[in-house]
Coordinates of C-alpha atoms in Angstrom, one line a residue:
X1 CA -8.6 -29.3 -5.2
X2 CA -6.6 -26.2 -3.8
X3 CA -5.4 -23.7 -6.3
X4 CA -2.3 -23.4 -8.1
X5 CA -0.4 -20.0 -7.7
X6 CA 1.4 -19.2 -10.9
X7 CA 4.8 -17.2 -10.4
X8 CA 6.2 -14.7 -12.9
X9 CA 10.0 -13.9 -12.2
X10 CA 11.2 -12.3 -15.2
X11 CA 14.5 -12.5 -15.7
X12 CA 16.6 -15.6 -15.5
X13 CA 18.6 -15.3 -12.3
X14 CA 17.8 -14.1 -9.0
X15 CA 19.7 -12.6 -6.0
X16 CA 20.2 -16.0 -2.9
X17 CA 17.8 -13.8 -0.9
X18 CA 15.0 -13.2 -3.2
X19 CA 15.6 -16.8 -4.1
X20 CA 15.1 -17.8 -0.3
X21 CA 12.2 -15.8 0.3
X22 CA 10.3 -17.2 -2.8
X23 CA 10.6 -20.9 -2.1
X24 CA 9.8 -20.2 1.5
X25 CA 6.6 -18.8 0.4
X26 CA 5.4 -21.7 -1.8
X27 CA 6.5 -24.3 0.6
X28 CA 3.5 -26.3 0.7
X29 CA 1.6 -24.6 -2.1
X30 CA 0.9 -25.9 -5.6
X31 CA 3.0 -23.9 -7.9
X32 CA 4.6 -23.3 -11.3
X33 CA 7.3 -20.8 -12.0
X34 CA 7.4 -19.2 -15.1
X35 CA 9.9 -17.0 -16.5
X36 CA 8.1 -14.6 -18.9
X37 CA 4.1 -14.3 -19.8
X38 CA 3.5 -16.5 -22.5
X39 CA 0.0 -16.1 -23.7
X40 CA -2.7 -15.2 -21.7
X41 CA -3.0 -16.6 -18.0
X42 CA -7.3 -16.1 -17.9
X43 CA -8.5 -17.0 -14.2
X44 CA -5.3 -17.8 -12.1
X45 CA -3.6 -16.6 -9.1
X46 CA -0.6 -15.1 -9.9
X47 CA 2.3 -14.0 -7.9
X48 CA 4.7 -11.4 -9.6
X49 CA 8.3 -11.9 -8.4
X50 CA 10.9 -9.2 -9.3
X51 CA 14.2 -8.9 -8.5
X52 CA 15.7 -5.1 -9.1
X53 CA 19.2 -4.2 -9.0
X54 CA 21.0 -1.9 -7.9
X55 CA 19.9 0.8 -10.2
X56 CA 16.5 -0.7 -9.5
X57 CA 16.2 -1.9 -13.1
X58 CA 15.1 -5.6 -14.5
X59 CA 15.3 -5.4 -18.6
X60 CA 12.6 -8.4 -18.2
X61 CA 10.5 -6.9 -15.8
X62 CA 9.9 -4.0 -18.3
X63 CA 9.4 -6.7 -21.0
X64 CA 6.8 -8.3 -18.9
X65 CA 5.4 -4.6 -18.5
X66 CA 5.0 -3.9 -22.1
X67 CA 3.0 -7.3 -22.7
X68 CA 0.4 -6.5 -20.2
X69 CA -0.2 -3.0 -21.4
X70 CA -0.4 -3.8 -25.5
X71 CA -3.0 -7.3 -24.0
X72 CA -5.7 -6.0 -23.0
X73 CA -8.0 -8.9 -21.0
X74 CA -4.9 -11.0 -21.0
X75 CA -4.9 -11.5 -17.0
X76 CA -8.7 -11.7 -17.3
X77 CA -10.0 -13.3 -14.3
X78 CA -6.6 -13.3 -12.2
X79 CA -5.8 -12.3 -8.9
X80 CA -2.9 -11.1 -8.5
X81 CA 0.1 -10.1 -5.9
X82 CA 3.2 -8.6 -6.2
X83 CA 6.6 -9.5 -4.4
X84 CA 9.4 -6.5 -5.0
X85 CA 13.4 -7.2 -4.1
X86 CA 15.4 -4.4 -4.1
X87 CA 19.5 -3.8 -3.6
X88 CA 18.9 -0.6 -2.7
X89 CA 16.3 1.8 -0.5
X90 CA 14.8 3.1 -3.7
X91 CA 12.7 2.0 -6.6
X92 CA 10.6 -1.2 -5.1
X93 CA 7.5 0.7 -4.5
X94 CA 7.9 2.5 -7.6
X95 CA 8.3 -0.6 -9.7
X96 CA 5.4 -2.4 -7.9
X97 CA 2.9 0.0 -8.2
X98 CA 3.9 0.2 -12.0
X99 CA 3.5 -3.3 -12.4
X100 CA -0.5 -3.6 -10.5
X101 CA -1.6 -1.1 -12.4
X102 CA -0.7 -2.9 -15.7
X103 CA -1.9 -6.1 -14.4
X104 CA -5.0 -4.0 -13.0
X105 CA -5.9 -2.7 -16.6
X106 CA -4.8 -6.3 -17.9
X107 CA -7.9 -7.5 -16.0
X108 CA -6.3 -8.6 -12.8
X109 CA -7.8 -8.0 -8.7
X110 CA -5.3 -7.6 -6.0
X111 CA -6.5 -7.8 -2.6
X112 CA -5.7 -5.3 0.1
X113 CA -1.9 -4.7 1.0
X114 CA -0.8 -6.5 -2.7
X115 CA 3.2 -5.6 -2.2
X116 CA 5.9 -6.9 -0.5
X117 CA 8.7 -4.6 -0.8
X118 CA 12.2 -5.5 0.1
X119 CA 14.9 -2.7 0.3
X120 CA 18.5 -3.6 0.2
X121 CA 19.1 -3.8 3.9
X122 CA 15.4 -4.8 4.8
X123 CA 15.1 -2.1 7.2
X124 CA 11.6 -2.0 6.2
X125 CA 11.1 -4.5 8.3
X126 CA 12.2 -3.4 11.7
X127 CA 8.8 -2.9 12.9
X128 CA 7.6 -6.1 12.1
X129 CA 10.2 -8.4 12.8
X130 CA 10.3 -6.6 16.6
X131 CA 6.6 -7.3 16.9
X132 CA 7.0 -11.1 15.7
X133 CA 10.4 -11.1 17.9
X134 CA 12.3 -12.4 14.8
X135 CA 14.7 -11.3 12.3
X136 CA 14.5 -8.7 8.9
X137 CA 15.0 -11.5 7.0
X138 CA 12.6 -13.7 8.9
X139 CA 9.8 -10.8 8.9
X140 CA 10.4 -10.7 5.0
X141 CA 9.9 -13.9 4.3
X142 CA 6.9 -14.2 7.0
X143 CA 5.2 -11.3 4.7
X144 CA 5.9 -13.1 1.3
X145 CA 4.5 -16.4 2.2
X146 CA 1.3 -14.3 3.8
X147 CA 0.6 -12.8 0.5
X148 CA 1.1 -15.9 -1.5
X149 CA -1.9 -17.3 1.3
X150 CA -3.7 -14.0 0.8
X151 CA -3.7 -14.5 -3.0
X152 CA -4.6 -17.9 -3.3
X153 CA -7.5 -17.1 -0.5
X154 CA -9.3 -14.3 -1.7
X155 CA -12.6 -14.1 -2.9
X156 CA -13.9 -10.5 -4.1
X157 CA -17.0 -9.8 -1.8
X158 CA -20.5 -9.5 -3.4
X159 CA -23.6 -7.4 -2.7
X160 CA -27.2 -7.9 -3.3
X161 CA -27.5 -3.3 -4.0
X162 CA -23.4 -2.3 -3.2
X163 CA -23.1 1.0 -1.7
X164 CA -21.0 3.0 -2.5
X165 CA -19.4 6.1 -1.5
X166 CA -17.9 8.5 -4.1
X167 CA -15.7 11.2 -2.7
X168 CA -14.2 14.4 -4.5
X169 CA -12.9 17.9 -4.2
X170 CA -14.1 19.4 -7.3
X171 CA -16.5 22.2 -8.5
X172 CA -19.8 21.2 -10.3
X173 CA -19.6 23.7 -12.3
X174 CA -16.5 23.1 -14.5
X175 CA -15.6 19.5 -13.2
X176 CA -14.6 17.4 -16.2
X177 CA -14.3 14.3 -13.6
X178 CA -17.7 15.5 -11.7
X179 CA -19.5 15.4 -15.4
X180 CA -18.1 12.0 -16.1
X181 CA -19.5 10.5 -12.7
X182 CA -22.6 12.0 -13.3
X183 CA -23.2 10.0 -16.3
X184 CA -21.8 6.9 -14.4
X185 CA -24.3 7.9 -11.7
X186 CA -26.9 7.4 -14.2
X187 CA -26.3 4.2 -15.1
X188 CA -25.5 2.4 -11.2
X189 CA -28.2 4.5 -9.0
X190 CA -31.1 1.4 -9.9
X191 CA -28.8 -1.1 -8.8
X192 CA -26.7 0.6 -5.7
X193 CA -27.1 2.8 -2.7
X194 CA -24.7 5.7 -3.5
X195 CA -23.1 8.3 -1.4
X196 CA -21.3 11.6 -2.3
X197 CA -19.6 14.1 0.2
X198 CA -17.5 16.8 -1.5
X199 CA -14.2 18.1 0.4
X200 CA -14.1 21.4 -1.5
X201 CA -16.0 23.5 0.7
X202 CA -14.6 24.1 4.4
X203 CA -11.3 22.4 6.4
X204 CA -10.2 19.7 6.0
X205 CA -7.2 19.4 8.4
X206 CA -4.3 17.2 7.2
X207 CA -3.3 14.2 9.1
X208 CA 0.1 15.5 11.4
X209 CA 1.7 12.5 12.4
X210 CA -0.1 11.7 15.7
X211 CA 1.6 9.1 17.4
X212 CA 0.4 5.6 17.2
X213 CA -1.0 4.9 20.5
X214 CA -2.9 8.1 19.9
X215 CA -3.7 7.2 16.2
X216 CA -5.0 3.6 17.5
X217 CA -7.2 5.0 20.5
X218 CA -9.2 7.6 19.0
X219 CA -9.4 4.7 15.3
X220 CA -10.9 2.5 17.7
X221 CA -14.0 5.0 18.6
X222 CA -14.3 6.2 15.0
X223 CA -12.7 9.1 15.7
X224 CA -9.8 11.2 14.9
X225 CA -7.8 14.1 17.1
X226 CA -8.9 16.1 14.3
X227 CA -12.4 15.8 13.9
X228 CA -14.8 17.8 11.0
X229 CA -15.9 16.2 8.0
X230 CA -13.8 13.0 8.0
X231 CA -15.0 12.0 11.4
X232 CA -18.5 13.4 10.8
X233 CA -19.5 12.3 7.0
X234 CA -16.2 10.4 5.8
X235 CA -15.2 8.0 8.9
X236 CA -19.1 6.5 9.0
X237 CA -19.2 6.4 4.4
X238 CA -16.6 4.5 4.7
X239 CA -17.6 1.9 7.2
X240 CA -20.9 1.2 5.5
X241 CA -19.5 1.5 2.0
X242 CA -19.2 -1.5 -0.4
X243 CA -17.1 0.4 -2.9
X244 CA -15.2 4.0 -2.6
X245 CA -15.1 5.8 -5.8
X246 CA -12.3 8.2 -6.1
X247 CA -12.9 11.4 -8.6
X248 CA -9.6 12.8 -9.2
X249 CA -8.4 15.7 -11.4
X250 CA -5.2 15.6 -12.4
X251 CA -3.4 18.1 -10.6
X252 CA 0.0 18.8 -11.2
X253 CA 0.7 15.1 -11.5
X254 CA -1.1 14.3 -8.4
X255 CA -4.3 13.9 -6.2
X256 CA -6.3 17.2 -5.6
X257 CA -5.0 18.3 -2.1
X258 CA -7.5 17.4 -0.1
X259 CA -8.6 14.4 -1.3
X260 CA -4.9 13.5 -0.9
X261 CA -5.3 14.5 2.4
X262 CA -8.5 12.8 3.0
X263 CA -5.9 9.7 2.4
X264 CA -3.9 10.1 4.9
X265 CA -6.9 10.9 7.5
X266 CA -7.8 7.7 7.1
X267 CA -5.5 5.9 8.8
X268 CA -6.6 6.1 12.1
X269 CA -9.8 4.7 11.1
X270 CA -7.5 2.1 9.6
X271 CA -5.5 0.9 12.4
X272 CA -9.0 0.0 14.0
X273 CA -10.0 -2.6 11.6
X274 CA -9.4 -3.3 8.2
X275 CA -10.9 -2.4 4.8
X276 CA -9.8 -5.9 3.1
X277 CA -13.8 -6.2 2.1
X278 CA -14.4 -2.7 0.1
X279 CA -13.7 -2.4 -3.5
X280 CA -11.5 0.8 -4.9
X281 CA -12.6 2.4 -8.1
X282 CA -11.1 6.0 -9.7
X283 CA -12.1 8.6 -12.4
X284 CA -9.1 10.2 -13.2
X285 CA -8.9 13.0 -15.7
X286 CA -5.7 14.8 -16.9
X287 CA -6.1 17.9 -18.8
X288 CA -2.7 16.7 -20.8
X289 CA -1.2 13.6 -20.1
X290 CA -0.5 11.7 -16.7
X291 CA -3.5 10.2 -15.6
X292 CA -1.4 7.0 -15.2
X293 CA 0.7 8.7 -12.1
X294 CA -2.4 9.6 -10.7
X295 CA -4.2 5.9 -11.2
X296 CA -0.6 4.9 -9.5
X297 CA -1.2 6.8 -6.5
X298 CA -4.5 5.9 -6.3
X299 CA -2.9 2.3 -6.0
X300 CA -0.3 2.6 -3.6
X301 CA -2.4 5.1 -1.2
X302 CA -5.3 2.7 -1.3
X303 CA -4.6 -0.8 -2.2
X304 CA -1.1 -0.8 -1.0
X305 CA -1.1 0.9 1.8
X306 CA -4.4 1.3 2.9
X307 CA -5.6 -2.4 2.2
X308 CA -8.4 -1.6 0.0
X309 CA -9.0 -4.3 -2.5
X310 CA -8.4 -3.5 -6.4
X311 CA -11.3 -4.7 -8.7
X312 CA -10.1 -5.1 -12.7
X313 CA -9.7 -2.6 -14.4
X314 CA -10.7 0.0 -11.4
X315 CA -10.0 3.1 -13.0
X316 CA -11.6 5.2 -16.2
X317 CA -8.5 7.1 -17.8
X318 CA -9.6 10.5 -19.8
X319 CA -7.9 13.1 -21.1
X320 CA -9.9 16.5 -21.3
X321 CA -8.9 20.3 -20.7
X322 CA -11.7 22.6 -21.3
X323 CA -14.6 22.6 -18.9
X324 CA -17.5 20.3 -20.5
X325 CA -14.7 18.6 -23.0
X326 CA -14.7 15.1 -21.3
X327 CA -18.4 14.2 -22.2
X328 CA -18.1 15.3 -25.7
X329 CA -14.8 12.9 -25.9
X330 CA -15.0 10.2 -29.2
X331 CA -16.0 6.8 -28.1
X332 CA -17.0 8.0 -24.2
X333 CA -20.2 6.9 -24.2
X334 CA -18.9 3.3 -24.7
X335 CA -16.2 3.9 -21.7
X336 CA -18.7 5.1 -19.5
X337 CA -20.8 2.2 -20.1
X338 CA -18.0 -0.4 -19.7
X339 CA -16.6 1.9 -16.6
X340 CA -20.1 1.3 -14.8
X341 CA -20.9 -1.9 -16.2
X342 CA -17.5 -3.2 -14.2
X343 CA -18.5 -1.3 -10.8
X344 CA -21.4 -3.3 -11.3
X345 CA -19.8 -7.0 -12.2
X346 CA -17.3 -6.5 -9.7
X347 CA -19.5 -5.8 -6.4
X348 CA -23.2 -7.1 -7.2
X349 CA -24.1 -10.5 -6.5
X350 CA -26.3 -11.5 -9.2
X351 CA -27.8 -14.7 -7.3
X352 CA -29.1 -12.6 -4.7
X353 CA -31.4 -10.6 -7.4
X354 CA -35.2 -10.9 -7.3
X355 CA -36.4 -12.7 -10.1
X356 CA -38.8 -10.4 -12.6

C-alpha cells in the first residue's frame, strides 16, 4: 500500500496560486490536509505548506513553529518537505529554513533540496521553466509535485561501517567544537571509517562565480578552476563519504570563513552528480547565543541548496566561551552520547553486522 503524505497548511485560507500548486502536487497521491499539528504525527511523510504574505508573516505558521520546538520527538520518524509561497521576493527562504530546522530537532529527515520556494512574481523560476520550455507557474508547480514524489520516495541510505568525513577550520588547541568531536570521535571510530581535513592552515580560494559551462566541465573531472585542498583532499572525502560532519564555531552569527567557503567550492563538484545519498551532521558551538542561525545555515547551504540529506536531529547545539568550557558543560556527557548514538542510528545498517 503506497504511503499517505500528510499536509500541514496552517492557516485557514490560502492565496488561488498556492492553492493551485498544492492540489496539483497531490494529484494522484494519498493525502490528508490538516490545518494545525495536533498531537504527534510519529513515522509519516509530511509536506509543510505555507502561505506568507506580503510582509512574509503567517500567525499560524509561527504557532505551528512553537509546537515543534516545545515537542521534542513529536515528528519522530517523519520525513519531511517544505513547500514556501511568498507575495513578495523576500522572507520564503528565511521562513523555510526556520521551519526544517524545528521539524529537524522535532525528529524529522528531509531529503536533499527539501524547499520549494515561491516569490511573488516566480522569477525564481526562469531558469527552470526555460529548460522545461514551460511557464513560471508551470515550473512551480512541476517542482512542488517533484518534492511531494521525493518525500514520499525516500529511504535514508544505510552502511554496514559509514564513513564519514568531518571537516573544520579550527585550532586544536582552544577549539571548544574540536574538543566536543573528539569525544564524539571516541565513541563512532569502532563502528565507522572517519576522515578529518582541517581548512585552517594554507588557501583556500573562494569560489568566484565561474560561469556554468565552466563550473560543469571541470565538476565533471572532479576538479575545480581553483584547485588546492578542495580538489586535492575535499573533492575525493566527499565522494567516498557516507556522512559529512560539519564543526562550526559560531562566528559572528555565521560559518567560520572558510568552511563557508569550502561551501560554495562545492558546487562544481555538485553540478556533476548529486549528493542525495550522504547524510549532513553539525557541531555548532556559540560562545553566547545563536547557534540556531548557524544550524540554519548549515541547512540551507547543505540540504537546501546543496542536496545533502538531513538526518533527525543532525546537529549538537552548545553554548561555551572559554577555551576547554564545552566539555565541562552540565549534562554534556549525555548529549555527546545521544549526538553520536544518532550518527550512528541514522547511517549504520544493523542487519549487515557480523553476528558476535
Amino acid at each position: 500500500m503506497s504511503q499517505v503524505l500528510t499536509v500541514l497548511c496552517p492557516g485557514e485560507t490560502a492565496p488561488e496560486r498556492f492553492v493551485r500548486t498544492l492540489e496539483s502536487a497531490l494529484e494522484g497521491r494519498r493525502s490528508q490536509v490538516r490545518s494545525r499539528l495536533e498531537g504527534p504525527l510519529e513515522g509519516r511523510r509530511v509536506l509543510f505548506a505555507v502561505s506568507l504574505d506580503e510582509s512574509g508573516v503567517n500567525p499560524e505558521f509561527y504557532t505551528l513553529l512553537a509546537q515543534l520546538r516545545t515537542h521534542p520527538g513529536c515528528l519522530r520518524g517523519c520525513v519531511g518537505g517544505v513547500l514556501v509561497d511568498g507575495s513578495g521576493d523576500l522572507y520564503t527562504k528565511s521562513a523555510g529554513r526556520e521551519l526544517v530546522l524545528a521539524a529537524n530537532l522535532a525528529g524529522c529527515a528531509f531529503p536533499g533540496r527539501s524547499l520549494v520556494e515561491a516569490s511573488g512574481d516566480l522569477r525564481n523560476f526562469t531558469v527552470q521553466a526555460k529548460n522545461a520550455g514551460g511557464s513560471l507557474e508551470e515550473a512551480y508547480r512541476r517542482a512542488a509535485a517533484d518534492l511531494a514524489g521525493r518525500v514520499l520516495d525516500f529511504a535514508p541510505p544505510r552502511h554496514r561501517r559509514p564513513s564519514l568525513l568531518v571537516l573544520h577550520a579550527s585550532s586544536h588547541r582552544t577549539s571548544n567544537t574540536l574538543a566536543l568531536w573528539s569525544r564524539c570521535r571516541e565513541r563512532l571510530e569502532a563502528s565507522c571509517g572517519i576522515t578529518e581535513i582541517g581548512l585552517r592552515n594554507g588557501t583556500l580560494a573562494d569560489c568566484a562565480g565561474c560561469p556554468y559551462t565552466a563550473c560543469l566541465h571541470f565538476g565533471e573531472r572532479g576538479d575545480c578552476f581553483y584547485g588546492g585542498v578542495m580538489v586535492e583532499e575535499v573533492y575525493p572525502a566527499i565522494r567516498a563519504a557516507d556522512g559529512v560532519v560539519l564543526l562550526c564555531p559560531n562566528y559572528n552569527d555565521a560559518l567560520p570563513a572558510n568552511l563557508t567557503a569550502a561551501v560554495n567550492r562545492l558546487t562544481a563538484l555538485y553540478r556533476a552528480g548529486p549528493f542525495e545519498n550522504t547524510a549532513v551532521f553539525a557541531v555548532v558551538v556559540s560562545g553566547y547565543s545563536g547557534g540556531d542561525i548557524v544550524a540554519s545555515q548549515v541547512v540551507s547551504a547543505m540540504n537546501m541548496n546543496k542536496g545533502f540529506w538531513l538526518p533527525p536531529g543532525f546537529c549538537m547545539l552548545e553554548t561555551a566561551n572559554d577555551a576547554g568550557t564545552a566539555v565541562r558543560l552540565p549534562g554534556i556527557e549525555e548529549r555527546l552520547e545521544a549526538f553520536s548514538g544518532n550518527i550512528l542510528d541514522q547511517l549504520l545498517d544493523v542487519a549487515k553486522l557480523p553476528e558476535n
